[in-house]
Coordinates of C-alpha atoms and ligand atoms in Angstrom, one line a residue:
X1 CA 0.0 0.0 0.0
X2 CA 1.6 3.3 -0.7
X3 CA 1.4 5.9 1.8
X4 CA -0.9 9.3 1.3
X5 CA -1.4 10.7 3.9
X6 CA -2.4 15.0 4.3
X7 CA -2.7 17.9 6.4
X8 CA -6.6 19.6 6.5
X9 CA -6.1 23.0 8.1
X10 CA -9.2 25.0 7.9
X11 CA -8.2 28.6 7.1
X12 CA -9.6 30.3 9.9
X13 CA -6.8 32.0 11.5
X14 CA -3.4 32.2 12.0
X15 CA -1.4 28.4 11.9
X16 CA -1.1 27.3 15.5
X17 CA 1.7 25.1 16.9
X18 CA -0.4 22.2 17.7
X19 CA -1.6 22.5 14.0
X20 CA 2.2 22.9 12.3
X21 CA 3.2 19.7 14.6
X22 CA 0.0 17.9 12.9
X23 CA 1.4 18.8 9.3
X24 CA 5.0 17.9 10.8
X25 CA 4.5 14.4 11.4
X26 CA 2.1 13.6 8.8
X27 CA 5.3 15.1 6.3
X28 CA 7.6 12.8 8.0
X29 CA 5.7 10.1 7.8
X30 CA 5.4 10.4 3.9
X31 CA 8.9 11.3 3.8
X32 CA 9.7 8.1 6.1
X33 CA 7.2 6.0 4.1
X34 CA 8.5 7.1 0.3
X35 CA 4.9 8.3 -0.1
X36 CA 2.7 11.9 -0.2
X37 CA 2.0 14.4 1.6
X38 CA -1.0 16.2 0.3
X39 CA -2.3 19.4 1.4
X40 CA -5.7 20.2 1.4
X41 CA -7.6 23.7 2.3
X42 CA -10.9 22.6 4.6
X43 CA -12.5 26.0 3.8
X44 CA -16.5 24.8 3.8
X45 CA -16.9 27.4 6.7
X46 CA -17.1 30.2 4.3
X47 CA -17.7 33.3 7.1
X48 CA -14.9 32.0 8.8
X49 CA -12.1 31.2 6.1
X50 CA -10.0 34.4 5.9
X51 CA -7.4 35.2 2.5
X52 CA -4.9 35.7 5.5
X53 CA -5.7 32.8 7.1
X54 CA -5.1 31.3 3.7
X55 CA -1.8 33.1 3.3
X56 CA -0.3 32.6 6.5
X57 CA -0.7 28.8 5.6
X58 CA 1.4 28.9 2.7
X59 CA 4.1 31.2 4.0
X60 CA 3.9 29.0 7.5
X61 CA 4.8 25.9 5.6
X62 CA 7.2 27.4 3.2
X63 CA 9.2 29.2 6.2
X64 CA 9.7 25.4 8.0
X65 CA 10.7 24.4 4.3
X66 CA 7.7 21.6 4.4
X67 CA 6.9 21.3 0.4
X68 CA 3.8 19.5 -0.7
X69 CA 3.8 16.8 -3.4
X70 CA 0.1 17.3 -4.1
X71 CA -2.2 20.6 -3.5
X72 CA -3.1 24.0 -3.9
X73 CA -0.5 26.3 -6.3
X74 CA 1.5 22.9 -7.0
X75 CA -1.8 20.5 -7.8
X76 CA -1.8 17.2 -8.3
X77 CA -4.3 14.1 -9.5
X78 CA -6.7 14.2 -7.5
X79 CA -7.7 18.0 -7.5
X80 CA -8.7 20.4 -6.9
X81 CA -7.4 20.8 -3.5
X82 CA -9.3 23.4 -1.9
X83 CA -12.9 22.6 -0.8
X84 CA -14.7 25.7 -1.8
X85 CA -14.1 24.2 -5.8
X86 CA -15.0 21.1 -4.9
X87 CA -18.9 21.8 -3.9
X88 CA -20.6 20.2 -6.6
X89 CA -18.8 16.7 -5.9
X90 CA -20.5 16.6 -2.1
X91 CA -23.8 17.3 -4.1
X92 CA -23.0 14.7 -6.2
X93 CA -22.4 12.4 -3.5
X94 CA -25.4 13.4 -1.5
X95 CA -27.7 12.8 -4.2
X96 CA -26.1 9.4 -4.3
X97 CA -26.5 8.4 -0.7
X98 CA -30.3 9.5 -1.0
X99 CA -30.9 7.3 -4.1
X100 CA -28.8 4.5 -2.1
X101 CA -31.3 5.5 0.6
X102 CA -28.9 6.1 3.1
X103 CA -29.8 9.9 3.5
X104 CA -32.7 12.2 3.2
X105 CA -33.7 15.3 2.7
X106 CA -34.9 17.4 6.0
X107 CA -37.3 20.1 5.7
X108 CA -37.4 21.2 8.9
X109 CA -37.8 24.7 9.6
X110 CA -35.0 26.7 12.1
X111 CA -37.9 27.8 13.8
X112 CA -39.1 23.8 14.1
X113 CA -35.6 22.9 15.2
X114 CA -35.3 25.9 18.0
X115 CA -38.6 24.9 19.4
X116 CA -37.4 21.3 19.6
X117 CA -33.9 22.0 21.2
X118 CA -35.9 24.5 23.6
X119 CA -38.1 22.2 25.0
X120 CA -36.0 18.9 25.0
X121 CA -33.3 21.3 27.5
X122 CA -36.8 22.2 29.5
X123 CA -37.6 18.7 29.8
X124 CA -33.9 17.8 30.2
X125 CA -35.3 14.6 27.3
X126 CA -32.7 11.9 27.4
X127 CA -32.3 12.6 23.9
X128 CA -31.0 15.4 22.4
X129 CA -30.8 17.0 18.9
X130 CA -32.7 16.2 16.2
X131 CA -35.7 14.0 16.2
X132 CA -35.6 12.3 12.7
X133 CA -38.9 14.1 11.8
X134 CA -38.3 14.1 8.6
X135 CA -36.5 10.9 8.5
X136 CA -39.6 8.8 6.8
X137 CA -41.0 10.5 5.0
X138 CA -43.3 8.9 2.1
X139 CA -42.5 10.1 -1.5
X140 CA -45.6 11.9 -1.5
X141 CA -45.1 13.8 1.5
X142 CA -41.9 15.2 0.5
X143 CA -43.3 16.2 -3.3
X144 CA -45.4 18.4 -1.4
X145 CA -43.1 19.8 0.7
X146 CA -40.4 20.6 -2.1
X147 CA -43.3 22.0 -4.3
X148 CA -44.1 24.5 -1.8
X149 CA -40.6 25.6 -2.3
X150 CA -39.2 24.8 1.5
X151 CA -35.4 24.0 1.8
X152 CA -34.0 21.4 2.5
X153 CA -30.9 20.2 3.7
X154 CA -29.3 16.7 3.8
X155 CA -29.1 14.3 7.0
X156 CA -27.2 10.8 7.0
X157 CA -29.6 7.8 8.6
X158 CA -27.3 7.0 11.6
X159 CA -28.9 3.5 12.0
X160 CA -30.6 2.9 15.2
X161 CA -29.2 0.0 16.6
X162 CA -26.0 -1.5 16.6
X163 CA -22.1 -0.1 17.3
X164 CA -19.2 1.3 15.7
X165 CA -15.9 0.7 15.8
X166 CA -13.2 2.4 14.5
X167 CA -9.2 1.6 15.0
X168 CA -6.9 3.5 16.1
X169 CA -3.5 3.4 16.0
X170 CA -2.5 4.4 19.4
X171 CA -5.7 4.1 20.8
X172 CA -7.0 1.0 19.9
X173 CA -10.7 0.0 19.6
X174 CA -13.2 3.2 20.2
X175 CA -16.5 1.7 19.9
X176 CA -19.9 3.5 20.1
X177 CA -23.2 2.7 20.5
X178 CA -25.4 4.0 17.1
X179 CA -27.8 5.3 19.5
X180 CA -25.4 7.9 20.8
X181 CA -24.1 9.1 18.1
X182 CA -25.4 12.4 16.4
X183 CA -28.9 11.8 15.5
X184 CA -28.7 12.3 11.9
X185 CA -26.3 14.8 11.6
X186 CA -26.0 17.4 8.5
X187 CA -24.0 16.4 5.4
X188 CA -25.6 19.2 3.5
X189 CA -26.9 22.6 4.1
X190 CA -30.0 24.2 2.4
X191 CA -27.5 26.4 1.0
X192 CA -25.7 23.6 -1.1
X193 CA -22.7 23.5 1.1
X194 CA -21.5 20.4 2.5
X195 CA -20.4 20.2 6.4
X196 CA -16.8 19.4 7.3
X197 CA -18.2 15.3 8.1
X198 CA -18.9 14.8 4.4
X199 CA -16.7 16.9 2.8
X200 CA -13.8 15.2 4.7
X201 CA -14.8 11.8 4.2
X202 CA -15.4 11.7 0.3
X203 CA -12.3 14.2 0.0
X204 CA -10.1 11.2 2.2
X205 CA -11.3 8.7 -0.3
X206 CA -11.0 10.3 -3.6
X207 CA -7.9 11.4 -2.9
X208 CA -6.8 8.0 -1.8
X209 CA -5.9 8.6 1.5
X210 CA -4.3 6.0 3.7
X211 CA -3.6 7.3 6.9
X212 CA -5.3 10.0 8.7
X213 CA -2.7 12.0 11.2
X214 CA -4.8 14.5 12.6
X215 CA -5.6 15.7 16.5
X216 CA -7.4 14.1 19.1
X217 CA -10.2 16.4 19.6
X218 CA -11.7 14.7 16.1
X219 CA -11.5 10.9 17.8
X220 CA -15.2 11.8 18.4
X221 CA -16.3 12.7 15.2
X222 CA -14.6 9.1 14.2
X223 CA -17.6 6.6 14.2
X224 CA -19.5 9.2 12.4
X225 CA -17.0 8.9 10.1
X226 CA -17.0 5.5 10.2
X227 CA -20.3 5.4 9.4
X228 CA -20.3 7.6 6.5
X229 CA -17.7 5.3 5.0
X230 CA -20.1 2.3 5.1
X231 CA -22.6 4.5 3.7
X232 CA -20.9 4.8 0.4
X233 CA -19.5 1.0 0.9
X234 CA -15.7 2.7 0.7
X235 CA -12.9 1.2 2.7
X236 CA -11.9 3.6 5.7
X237 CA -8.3 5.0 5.9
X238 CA -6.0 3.8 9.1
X239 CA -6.4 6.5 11.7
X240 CA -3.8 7.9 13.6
X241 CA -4.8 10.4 16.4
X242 CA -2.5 12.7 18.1
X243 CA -1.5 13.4 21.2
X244 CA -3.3 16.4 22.7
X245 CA -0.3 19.4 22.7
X246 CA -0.9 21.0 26.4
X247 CA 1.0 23.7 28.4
X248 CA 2.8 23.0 31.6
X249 CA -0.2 23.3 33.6
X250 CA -2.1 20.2 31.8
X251 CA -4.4 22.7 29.9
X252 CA -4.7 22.6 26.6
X253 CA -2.2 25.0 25.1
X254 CA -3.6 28.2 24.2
X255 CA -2.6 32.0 24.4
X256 CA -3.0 31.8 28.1
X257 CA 0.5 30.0 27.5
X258 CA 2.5 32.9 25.4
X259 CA 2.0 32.8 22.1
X260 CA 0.5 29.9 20.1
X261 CA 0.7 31.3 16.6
X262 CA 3.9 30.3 14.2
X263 CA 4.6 33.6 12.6
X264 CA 4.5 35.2 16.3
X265 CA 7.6 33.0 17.0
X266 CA 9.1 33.8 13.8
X267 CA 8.8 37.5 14.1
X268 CA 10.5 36.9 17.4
X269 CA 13.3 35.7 15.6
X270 CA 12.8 31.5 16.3
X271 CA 14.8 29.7 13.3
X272 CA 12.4 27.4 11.8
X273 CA 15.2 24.3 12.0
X274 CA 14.7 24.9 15.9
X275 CA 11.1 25.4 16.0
X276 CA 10.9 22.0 13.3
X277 CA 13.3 20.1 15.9
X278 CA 11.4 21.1 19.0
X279 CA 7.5 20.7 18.2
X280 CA 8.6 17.4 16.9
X281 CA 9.7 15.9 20.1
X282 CA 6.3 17.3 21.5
X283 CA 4.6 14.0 21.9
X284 CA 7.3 12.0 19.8
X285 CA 10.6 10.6 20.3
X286 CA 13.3 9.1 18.7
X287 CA 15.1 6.8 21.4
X288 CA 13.7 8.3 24.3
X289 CA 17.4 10.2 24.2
X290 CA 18.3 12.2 21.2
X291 CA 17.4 15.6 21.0
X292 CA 18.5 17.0 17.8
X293 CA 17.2 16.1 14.6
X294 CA 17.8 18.0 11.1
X295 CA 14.1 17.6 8.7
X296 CA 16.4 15.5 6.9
X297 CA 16.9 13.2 9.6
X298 CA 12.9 13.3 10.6
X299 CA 12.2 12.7 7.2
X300 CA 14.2 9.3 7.8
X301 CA 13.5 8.3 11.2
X302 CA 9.9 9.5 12.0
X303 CA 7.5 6.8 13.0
X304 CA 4.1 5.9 14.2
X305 CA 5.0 3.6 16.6
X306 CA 7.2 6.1 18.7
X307 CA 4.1 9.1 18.5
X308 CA 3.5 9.4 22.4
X309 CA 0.0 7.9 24.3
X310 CA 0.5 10.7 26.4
X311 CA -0.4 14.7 26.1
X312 CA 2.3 16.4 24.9
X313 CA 4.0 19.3 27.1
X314 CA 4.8 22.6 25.3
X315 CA 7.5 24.0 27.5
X316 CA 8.5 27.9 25.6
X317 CA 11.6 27.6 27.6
X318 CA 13.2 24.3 26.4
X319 CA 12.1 26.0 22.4
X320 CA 14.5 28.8 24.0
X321 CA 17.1 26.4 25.0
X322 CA 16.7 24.8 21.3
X323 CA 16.6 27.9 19.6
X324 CA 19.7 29.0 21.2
X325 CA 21.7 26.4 20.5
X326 CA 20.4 26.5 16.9
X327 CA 21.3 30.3 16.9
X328 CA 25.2 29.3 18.2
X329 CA 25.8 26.7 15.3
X330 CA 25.2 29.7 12.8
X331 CA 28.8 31.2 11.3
X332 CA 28.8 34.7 12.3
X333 CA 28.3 35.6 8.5
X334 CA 24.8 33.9 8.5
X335 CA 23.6 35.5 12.1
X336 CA 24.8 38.9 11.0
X337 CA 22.3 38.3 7.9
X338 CA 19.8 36.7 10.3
X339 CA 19.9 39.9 12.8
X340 CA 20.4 42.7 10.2
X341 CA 16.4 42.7 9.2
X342 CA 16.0 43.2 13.6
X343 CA 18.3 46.0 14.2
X344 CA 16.7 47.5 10.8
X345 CA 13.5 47.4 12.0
X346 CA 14.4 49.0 15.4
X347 CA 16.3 51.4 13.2
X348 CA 19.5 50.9 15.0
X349 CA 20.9 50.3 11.0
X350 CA 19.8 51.8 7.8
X351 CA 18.0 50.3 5.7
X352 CA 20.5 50.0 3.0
X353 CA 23.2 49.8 6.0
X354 CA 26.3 52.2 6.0
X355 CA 29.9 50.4 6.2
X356 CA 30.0 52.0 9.7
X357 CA 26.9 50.2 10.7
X358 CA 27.9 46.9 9.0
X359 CA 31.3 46.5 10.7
X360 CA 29.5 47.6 14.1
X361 CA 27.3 44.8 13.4
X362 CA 29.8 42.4 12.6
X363 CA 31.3 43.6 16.0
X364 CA 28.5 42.6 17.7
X365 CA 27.4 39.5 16.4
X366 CA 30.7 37.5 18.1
X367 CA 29.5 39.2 21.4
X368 CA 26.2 38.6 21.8
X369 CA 25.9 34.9 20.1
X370 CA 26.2 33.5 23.2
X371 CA 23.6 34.9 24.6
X372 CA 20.5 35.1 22.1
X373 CA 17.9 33.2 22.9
X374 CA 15.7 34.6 20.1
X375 CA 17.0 36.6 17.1
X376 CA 15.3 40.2 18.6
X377 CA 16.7 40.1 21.7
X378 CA 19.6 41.5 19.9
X379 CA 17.7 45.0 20.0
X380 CA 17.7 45.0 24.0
X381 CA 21.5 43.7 24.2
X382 CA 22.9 46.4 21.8
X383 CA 20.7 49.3 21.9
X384 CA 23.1 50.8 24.4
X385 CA 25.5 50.7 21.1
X386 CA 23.3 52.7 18.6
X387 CA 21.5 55.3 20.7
X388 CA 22.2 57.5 23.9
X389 CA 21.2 55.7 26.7
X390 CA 18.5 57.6 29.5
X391 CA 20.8 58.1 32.2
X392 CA 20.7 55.6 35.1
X393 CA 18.3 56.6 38.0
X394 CA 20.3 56.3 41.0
X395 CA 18.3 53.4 42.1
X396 CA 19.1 51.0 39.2
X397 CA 22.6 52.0 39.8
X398 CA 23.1 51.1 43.2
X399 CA 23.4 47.1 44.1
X400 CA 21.2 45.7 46.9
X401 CA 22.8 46.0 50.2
X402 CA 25.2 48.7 49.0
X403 CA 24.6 52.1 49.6
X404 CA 24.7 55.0 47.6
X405 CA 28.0 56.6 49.1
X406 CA 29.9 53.7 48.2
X407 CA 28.3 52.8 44.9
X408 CA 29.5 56.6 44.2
X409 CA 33.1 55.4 45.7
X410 CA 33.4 52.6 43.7
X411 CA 32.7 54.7 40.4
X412 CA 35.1 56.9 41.2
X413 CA 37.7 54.7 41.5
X414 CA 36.2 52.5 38.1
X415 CA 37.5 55.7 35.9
X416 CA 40.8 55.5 36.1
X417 CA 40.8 51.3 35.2
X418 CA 38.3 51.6 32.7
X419 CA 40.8 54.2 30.9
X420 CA 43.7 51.9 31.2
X421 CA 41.3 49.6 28.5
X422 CA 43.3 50.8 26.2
X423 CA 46.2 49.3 26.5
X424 CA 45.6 46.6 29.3
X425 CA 44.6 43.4 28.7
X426 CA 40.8 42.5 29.7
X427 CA 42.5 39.8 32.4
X428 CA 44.5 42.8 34.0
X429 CA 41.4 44.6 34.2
X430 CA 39.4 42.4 35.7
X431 CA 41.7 41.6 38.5
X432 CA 42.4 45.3 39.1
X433 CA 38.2 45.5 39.5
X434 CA 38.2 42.4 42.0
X435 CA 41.0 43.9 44.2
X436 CA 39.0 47.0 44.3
X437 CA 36.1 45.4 45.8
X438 CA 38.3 43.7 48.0
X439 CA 39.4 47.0 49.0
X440 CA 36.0 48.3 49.8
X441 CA 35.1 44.7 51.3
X442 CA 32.0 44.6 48.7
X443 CA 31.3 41.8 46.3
X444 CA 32.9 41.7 43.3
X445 CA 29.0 42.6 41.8
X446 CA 29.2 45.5 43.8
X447 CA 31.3 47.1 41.3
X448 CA 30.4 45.4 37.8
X449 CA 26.8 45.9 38.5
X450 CA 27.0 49.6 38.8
X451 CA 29.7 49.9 35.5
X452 CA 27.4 47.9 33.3
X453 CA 23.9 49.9 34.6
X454 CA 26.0 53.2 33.8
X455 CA 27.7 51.9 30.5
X456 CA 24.4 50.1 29.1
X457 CA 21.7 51.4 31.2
X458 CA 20.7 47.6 31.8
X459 CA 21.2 45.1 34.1
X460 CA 21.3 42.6 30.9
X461 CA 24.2 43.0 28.2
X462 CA 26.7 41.1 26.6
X463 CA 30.1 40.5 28.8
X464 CA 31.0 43.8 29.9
X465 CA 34.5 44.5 28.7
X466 CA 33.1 43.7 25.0
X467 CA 30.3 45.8 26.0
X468 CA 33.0 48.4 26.5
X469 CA 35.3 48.3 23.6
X470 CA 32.1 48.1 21.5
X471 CA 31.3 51.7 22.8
X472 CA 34.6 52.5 22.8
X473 CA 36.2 53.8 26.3
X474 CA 35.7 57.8 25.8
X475 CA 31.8 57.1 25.6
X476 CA 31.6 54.5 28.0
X477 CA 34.2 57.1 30.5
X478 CA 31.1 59.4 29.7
X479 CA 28.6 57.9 30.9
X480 CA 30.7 56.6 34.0
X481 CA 30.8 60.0 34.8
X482 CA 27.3 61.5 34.3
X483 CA 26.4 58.0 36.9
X484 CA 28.6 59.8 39.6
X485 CA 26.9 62.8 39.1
X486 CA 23.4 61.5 39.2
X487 CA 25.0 59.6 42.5
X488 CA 26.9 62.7 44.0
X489 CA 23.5 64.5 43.9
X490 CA 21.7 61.8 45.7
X491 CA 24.5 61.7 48.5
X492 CA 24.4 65.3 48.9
Ligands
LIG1 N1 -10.2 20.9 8.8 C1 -10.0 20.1 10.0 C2 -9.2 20.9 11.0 O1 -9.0 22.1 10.8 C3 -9.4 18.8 9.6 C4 -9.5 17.8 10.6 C5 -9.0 16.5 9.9 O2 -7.8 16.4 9.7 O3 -9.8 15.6 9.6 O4 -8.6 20.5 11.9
LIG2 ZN1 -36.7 17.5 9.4

């Protein structure tokens, strides 16, 4: 059997994580399994389908570098591969599970249909949702009701006794009673347009789907589908659902979390090998060990049988530890590129950027790689670099448990060393800075807290000799020196 297998988004907003890690695995798994990965635009829910939705789908994907062998703007055989151009076929296929008598035709007003659902809550009825009015009908009664011009839409005959099973790979059996599924749910609206149930189902088979990846929030829309797959006498796919992608506190992951949307992370400067790497070990593992995997690699390796039983546990800060790490095995030539476009936007360079601003950059790139944990926070490390900095209030210059009189000492004393930078070695420095904390019987903190607040006005910065010769040592005297004046007025 060859291996097709698709991702379904529905174009409703912006691609979520839980959604990319869907497409993720089901592309390894074609990858793993020499077969397709089709893409396929679920777009039935017309109100809610956006053209940026749409966009952001496209330009998600082609960002992680996850190219589809069949689908919208590439095509394929078995188009076309987005729903909305594919409405007459779920007619089609309506009309044929009416004639095979295994649908009808509902004429039920919405007026009919609140009334029921207010008075079966009132009555708290056992059974809930629709009552199969319309479910025999004779061929006369419905003559008349079409000649008087009602709509209709389409319902499938659930049958009324009996079970359903469906398999699951990770799950096993799920079997349902027929009773308690959906009481003849929708396939198509009185405005022609089929509901995601059929649409799904006849687009699965006719684009010869074998395995469906998708999350585990649809396992109970599965004996319905199951169901509607006996009704046209087709051969179900093998399902596969996934692991539910939660934050640390067990919930379901949503904004409540940080962001959830995949062109949030990117605009924070997340590589897309890093985001790729982590989501994939969100509720899948290799050896239980490994933690670093190129696509390539996935694209080898991935497998069902290693797809977690368990939630999977979105934790932001182990995607900063990856991206980190992913940041640190760039050359500096391809970070400088990578950062350029941030210090652009924060308009630290130009936007066709001066040789001044370039070699500055390339300056800072060997400084701060260490530290990135996302490609932005290059704005907050440097800015100290590119503009003049608000001068330090006294209280962000002063350590805790040091007072202001010695904090004032202790610059004082700094000047003279830091001006020795230029021709003293970084080591000789140091140790002149430790003896004169020593001196004062302060922690060593005590002093480089108070330089780097005055030199960077921030508490965070790269290592703070580099910070120094980046500034160079007659600004970074300068701003020693308005610090003791901000301090000498506060211990006057
Ligand atoms: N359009 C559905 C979604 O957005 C597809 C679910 C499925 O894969 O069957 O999740
Ligand atoms: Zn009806």
């Amino acid at each position: 059997m060859s291996v097709r297998v698709r991702y379904a988004p529905s174009p409703t907003g912006m691609q979520h994580i839980g959604g990319v890690r869907t497409a993720l695995f089901n592309y390894f798994f074609a990858r793993a399994q020499k077969g397709s990965f089709i893409l396929r635009v679920e777009d039935t829910d017309q109100e809610r389908t956006t053209a940026d939705a749409l966009q952001d789908l496209y330009d998600t994907l082609d960002w992680l570098g996850i190219e589809w062998d069949e689908g919208p703007l590439v095509g394929g055989d078995h188009g076309p591969y987005v729903q909305s151009e594919r409405f007459s076929l779920y007619q089609e296929y309506a009309e044929k599970l009416i004639s095979d008598g295994k649908a009808y035709r509902c004429f039920c007003t919405p007026e009919r249909l609140s009334d029921l659902r207010e008075k079966q809550v009132a009555e708290k009825a056992k059974q809930q949702g629709y009552d199969r009015h319309c479910r025999n009908l004779t061929d006369d009664e419905r003559s008349k009701l079409e000649s008087q011009g009602l709509q209709s839409v389409v319902r499938l005959k659930v049958p009324l006794e009996g079970k359903t099973t469906f398999h699951d790979v990770l799950m096993g059996d799920i079997t349902r009673r027929n009773s308690d599924v959906n009481p003849d749910p929708v396939l198509l609206k009185s405005d022609g347009f089929p509901t995601y149930h059929l649409a799904n189902v006849i687009d699965d088979h006719l684009m010869g789907i074998s395995h469906i990846m998708r999350a585990q929030e649809w396992i109970p829309s599965g004996p319905l589908h199951i169901l509607l797959y006996e009704a046209f006498g087709w051969e179900p796919p093998i399902y596969c659902h996934l692991p539910m992608v939660m934050g640390k506190d067990g919930q379901k992951l949503s904004k409540r979390h940080g962001s959830t949307a995949v062109r949030d992370f990117r605009k924070k400067g997340y590589l897309p090998e890093a985001l790729m790497n982590y989501v994939s070990m969100v509720g899948w593992s290799y050896d239980g060990q490994r933690e670093f995997f190129t696509k390539e690699e996935l694209c080898e390796l991935f497998s069902l049988e290693k797809i977690n039983k368990a939630p999977g546990v979105f934790d932001y800060k182990k995607l900063d530890w990856y991206n980190g790490m992913y940041i640190r095995q760039k050359s500096d030539e391809e970070l400088t590129e990578l950062l350029v476009p941030y210090l652009q936007e924060a308009t630290f360079v130009s936007e066709v950027p001066t040789v001044d601003e370039l070699s500055m950059v390339k300056a800072i790139v060997p400084v701060v790689k260490e530290r990135l944990k996302v490609l932005e926070d290059v704005v907050e490390m440097s800015r100290f670099l590119f503009t003049e900095i608000d001068v330090p209030q006294s209280s962000s210059l002063i350590p805790k448990k040091q007072d202001a009189k010695t904090t004032l000492e202790v610059l004082k004393q700094v000047v003279p060393i830091i001006k020795k930078m230029a021709n003293t070695a970084d080591e000789v420095i140091e140790e002149e800075l430790v003896a004169l904390a020593n001196g004062l019987e302060i922690k060593v903190n005590g002093v480089f807290m108070p330089i780097r607040v005055a030199v960077t006005g921030s508490t965070i910065s790269p290592p703070l000799f580099d910070s120094i010769r980046l500034l160079g040592l007659d600004t970074a005297v300068a701003r020693l020196e308005r610090a003791i004046s901000t301090l000498e007025n506060e211990v006057a």
